[in-house]
Coordinates of C-alpha atoms and ligand atoms in Angstrom, one line a residue:
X1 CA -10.7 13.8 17.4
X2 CA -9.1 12.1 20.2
X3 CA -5.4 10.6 19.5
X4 CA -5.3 7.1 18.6
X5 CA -3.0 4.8 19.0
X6 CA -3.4 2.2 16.4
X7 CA -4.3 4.2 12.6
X8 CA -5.7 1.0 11.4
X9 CA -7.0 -1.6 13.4
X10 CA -8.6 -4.6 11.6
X11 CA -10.7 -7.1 12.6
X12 CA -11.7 -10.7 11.7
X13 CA -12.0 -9.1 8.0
X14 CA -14.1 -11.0 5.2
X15 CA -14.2 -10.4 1.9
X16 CA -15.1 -12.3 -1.6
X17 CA -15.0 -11.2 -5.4
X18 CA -18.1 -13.1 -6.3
X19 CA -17.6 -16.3 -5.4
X20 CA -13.8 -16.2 -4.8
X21 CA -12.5 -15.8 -1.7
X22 CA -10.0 -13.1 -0.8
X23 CA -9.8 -13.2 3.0
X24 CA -11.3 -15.8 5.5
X25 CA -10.8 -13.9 8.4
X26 CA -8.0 -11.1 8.4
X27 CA -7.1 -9.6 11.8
X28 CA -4.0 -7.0 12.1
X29 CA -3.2 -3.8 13.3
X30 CA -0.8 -0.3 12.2
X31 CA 0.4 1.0 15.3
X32 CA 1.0 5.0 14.8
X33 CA 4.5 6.1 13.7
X34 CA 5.3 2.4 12.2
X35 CA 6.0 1.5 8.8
X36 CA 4.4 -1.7 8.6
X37 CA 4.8 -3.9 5.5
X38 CA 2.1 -6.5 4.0
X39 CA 3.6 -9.2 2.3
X40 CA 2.2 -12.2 0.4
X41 CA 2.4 -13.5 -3.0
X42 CA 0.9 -12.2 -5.7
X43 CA -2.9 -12.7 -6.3
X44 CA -2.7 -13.4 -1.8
X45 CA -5.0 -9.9 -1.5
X46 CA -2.7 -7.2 -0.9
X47 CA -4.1 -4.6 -3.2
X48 CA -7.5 -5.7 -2.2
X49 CA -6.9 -5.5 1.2
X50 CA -5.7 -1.6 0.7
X51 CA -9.5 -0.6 -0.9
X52 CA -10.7 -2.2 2.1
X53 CA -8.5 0.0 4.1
X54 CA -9.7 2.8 1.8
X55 CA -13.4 1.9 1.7
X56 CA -13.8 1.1 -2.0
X57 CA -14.7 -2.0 -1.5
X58 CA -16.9 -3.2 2.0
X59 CA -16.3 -6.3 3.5
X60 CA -18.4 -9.2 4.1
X61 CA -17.8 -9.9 7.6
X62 CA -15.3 -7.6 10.6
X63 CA -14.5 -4.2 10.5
X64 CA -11.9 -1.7 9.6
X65 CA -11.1 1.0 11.8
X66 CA -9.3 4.3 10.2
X67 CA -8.2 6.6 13.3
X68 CA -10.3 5.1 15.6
X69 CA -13.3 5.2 13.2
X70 CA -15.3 2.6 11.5
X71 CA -14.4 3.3 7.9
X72 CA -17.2 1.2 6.4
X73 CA -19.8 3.0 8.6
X74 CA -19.1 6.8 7.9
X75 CA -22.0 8.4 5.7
X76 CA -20.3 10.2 2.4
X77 CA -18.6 13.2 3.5
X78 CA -17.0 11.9 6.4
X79 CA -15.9 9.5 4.1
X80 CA -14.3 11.8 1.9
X81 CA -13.1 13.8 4.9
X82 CA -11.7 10.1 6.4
X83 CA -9.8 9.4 2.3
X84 CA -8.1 13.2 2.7
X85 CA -6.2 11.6 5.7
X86 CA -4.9 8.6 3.7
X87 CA -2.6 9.0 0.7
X88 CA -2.2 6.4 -1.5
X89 CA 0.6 5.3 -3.9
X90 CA -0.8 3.1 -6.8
X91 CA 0.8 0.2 -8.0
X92 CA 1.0 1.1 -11.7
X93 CA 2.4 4.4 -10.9
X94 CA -1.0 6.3 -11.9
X95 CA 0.4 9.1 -13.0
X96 CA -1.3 11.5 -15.2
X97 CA 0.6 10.7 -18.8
X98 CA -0.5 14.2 -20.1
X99 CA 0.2 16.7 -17.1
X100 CA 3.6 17.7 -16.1
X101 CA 5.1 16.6 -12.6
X102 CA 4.2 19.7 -11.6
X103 CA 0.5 19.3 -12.3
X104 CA 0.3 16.0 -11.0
X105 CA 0.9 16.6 -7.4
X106 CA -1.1 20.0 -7.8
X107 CA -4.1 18.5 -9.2
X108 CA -5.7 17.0 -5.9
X109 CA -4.8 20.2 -3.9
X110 CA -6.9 22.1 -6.5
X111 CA -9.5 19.2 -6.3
X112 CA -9.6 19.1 -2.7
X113 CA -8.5 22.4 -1.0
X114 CA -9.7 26.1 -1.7
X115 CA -5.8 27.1 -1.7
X116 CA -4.7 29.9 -3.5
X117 CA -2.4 29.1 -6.4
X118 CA 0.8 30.8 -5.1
X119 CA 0.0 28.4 -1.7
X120 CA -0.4 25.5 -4.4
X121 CA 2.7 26.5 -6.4
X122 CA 5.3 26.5 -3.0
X123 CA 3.4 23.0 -1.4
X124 CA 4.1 21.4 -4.7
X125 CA 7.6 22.4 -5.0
X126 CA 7.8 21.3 -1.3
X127 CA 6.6 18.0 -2.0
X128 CA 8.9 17.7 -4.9
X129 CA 11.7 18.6 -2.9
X130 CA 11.0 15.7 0.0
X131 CA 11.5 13.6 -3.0
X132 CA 14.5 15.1 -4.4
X133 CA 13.0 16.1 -7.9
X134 CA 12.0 19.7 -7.3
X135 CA 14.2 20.3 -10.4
X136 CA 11.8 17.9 -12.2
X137 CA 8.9 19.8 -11.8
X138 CA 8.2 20.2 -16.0
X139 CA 8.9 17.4 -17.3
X140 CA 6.1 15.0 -18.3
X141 CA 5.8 11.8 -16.8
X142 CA 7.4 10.3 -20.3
X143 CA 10.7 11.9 -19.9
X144 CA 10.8 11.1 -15.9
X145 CA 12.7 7.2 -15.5
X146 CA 10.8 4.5 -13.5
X147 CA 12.4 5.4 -10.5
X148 CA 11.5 9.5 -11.1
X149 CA 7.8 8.3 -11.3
X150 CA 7.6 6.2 -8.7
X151 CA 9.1 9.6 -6.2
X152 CA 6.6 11.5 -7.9
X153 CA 4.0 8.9 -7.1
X154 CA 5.2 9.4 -3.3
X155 CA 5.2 13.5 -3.4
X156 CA 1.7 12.7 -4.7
X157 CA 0.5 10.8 -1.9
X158 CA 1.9 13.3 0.8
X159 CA 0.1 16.5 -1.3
X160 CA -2.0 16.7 1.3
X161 CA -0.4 16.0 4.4
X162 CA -2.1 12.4 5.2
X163 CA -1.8 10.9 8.5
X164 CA -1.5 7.1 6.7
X165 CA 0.2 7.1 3.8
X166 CA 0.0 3.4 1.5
X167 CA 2.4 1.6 -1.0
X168 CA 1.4 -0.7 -3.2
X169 CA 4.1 -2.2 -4.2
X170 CA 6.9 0.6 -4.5
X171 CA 9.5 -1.6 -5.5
X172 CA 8.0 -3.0 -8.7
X173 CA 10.1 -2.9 -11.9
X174 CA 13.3 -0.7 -10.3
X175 CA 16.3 -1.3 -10.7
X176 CA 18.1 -2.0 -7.0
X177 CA 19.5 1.8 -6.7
X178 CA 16.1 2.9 -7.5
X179 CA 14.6 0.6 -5.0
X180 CA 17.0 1.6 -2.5
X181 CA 16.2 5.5 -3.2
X182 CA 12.3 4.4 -2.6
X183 CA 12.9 2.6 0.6
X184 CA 15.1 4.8 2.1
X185 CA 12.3 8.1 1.1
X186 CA 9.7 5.7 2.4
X187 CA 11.5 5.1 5.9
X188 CA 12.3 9.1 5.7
X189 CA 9.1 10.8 4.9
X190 CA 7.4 8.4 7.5
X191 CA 9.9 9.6 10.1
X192 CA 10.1 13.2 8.8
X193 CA 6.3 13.8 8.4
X194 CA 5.6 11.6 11.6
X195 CA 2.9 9.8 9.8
X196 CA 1.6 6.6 9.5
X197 CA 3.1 4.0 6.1
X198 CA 1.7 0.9 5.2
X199 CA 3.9 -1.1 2.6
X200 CA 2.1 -3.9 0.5
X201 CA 4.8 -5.8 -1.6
X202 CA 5.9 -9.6 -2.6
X203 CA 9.4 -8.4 -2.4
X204 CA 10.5 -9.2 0.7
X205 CA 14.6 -8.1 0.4
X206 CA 13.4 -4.7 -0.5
X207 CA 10.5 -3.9 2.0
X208 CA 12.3 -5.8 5.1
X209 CA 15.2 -2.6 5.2
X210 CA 12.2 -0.3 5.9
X211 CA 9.4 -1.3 7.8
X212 CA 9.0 -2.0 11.4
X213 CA 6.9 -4.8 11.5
X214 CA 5.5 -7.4 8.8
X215 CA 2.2 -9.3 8.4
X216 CA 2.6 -12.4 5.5
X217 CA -1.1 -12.8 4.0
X218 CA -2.1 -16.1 2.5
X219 CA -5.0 -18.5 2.7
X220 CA -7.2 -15.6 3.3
X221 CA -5.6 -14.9 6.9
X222 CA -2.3 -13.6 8.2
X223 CA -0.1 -17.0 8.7
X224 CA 2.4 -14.9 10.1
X225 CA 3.5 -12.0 11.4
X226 CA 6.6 -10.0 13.5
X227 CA 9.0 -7.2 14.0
X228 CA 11.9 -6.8 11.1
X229 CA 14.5 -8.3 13.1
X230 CA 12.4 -11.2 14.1
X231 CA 11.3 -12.1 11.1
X232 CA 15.1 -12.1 9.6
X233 CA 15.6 -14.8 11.7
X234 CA 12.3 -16.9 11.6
X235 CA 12.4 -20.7 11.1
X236 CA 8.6 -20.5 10.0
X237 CA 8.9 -22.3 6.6
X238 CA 6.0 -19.7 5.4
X239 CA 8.5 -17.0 6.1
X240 CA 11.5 -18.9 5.4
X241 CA 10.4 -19.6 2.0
X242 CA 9.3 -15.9 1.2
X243 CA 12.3 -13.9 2.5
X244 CA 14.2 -17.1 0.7
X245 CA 12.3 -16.4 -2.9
X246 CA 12.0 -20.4 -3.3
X247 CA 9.4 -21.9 -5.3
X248 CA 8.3 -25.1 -3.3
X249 CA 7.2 -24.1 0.4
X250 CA 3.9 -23.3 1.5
X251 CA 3.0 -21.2 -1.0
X252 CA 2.0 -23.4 -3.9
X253 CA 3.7 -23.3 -7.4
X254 CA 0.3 -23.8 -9.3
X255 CA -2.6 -22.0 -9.1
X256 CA -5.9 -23.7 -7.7
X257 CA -6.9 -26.4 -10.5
X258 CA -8.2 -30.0 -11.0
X259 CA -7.0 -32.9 -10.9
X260 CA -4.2 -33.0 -13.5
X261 CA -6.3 -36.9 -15.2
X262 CA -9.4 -34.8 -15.0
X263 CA -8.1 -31.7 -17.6
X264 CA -6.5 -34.4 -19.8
X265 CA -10.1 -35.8 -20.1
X266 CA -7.8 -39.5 -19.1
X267 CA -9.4 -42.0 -16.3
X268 CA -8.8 -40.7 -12.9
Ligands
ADP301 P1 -2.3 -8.9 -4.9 O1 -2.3 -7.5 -4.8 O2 -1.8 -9.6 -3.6 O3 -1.5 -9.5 -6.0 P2 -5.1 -8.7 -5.5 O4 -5.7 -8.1 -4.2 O5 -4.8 -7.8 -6.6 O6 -3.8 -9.5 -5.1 O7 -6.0 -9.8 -6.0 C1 -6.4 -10.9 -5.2 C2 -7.2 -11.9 -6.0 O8 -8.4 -11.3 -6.4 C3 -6.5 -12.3 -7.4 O9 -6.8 -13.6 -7.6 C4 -7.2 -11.4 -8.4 O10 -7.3 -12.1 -9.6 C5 -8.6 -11.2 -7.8 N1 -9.2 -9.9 -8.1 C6 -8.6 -8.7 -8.0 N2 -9.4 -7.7 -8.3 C7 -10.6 -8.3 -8.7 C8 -11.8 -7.8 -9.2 N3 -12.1 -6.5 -9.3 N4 -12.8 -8.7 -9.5 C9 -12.6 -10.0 -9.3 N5 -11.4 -10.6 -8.9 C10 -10.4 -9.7 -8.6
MG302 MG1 -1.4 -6.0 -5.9

């Protein structure tokens, strides 16, 4: 296959859950090599936006291009071949509660690969190791802290060497050492492996010392977008008031509702 230069490239992108809108029209692009972050608030389609990226969902409208390939147009296995490239790091963690750390990473290589165990048994310790937890490599998820899972999560989305690696939300629920330790491995395996990282978060503080270049979702579209350093100093109140954390900006306090008279059941 040809060398890209954009791993995802997407296009005036669609999409609805039923009859609720997710994205009017979502255009944006992950150059190769970057660390790009997606930022919006929670409920803006982050999450949603990654299963597009990864084919389990299809859009309505626009297209979503994986290495130079229209992801929602390949027939099953290319598919399949197409998710081996990505890794994906969930946003509850996902690990497997009653397999050791061990087993967790080398559960998809068995899956997915025709390795011989001894090959599995040094690529997981390998993996462990970028993360700094070879050493944990029995215990059970239980006994790991929520900074320990969240590294295995990451050793479990490079098992098998992806060229695009995604975060959905890797900073949730740590404590600010832990998040440091996350950001920093996410900046280093992305540099290290020379692959491709997408970060979806709402916190802004956290994803802004590793990532490249930052996309802000809301209203169904990107309202605005820019390298790190730009952004830092961006007077947009959109961006002000997310890298700010303040409650009253753009981004409305409430969610969608009527008319405060019309709930009440009171004259309008
Ligand atoms: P984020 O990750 O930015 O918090 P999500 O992509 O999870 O946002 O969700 C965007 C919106 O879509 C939310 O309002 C959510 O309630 C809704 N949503 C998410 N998943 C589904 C689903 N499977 N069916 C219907 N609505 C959904
Ligand atoms: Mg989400």
């Amino acid at each position: 296959m040809p060398a890209v230069d954009n791993i995802v490239e997407i296009r005036d992108l669609a999409f609805s859950y039923g009859a609720h809108e997710i994205f009017k029209s979502v255009s944006l692009t992950i150059p190769r090599g970057k660390v790009v972050g997606i930022m919006g608030a929670s409920g803006s389609g982050k999450s949603t936006l990654l299963r597009l990226i990864g084919a389990q969902l299809r859009p309505s409208r626009g297209s979503v291009r994986v290495l130079g390939e229209n992801i929602h147009e390949l027939d099953r296995n290319d598919l399949y071949r197409m998710r081996r490239k990505m890794g994906m790091q969930f946003q509850q963690g996902g690990l497997f509660t009653d397999l050791s750390v061990f087993e967790n990473i080398a559960f998809q290589m068995r899956e997915k690969t025709d390795l011989p165990e001894d090959m599995i048994n040094d690529l997981v310790l390998m993996k462990l190791n970028a993360v700094g937890l070879r050493g944990a490599a029995k215990l059970m998820p239980s006994e790991c802290s929520g900074g320990m899972a969240r590294r295995v999560g990451l050793a479990r989305a490079i098992a098998l060497d992806p060229d695009l690696i995604m975060y959905d939300e890797p900073f949730a629920g740590l404590d600010p050492i832990s998040c440091n330790v996350v950001g920093k491995l996410i900046r280093r395996l992305n540099d290290a492996l020379g692959v491709t990282s997408v970060v979806v978060s709402y916190d802004a503080q956290e994803s802004l010392r590793c990532i490249d270049y930052v996309y802000f979702l809301a209203d169904g579209k990107v309202v605005a977008q820019g390298s790190t350093e730009d952004v830092k100093k961006s007077e947009d109140p959109f961006v002000r008031q997310f890298i700010g954390g303040l409650p009253d900006g753009p981004v409305p306090f409430h969610y969608r509702q009527n008319a405060y008279a019309a709930d009440l059941d009171l004259p309008a």
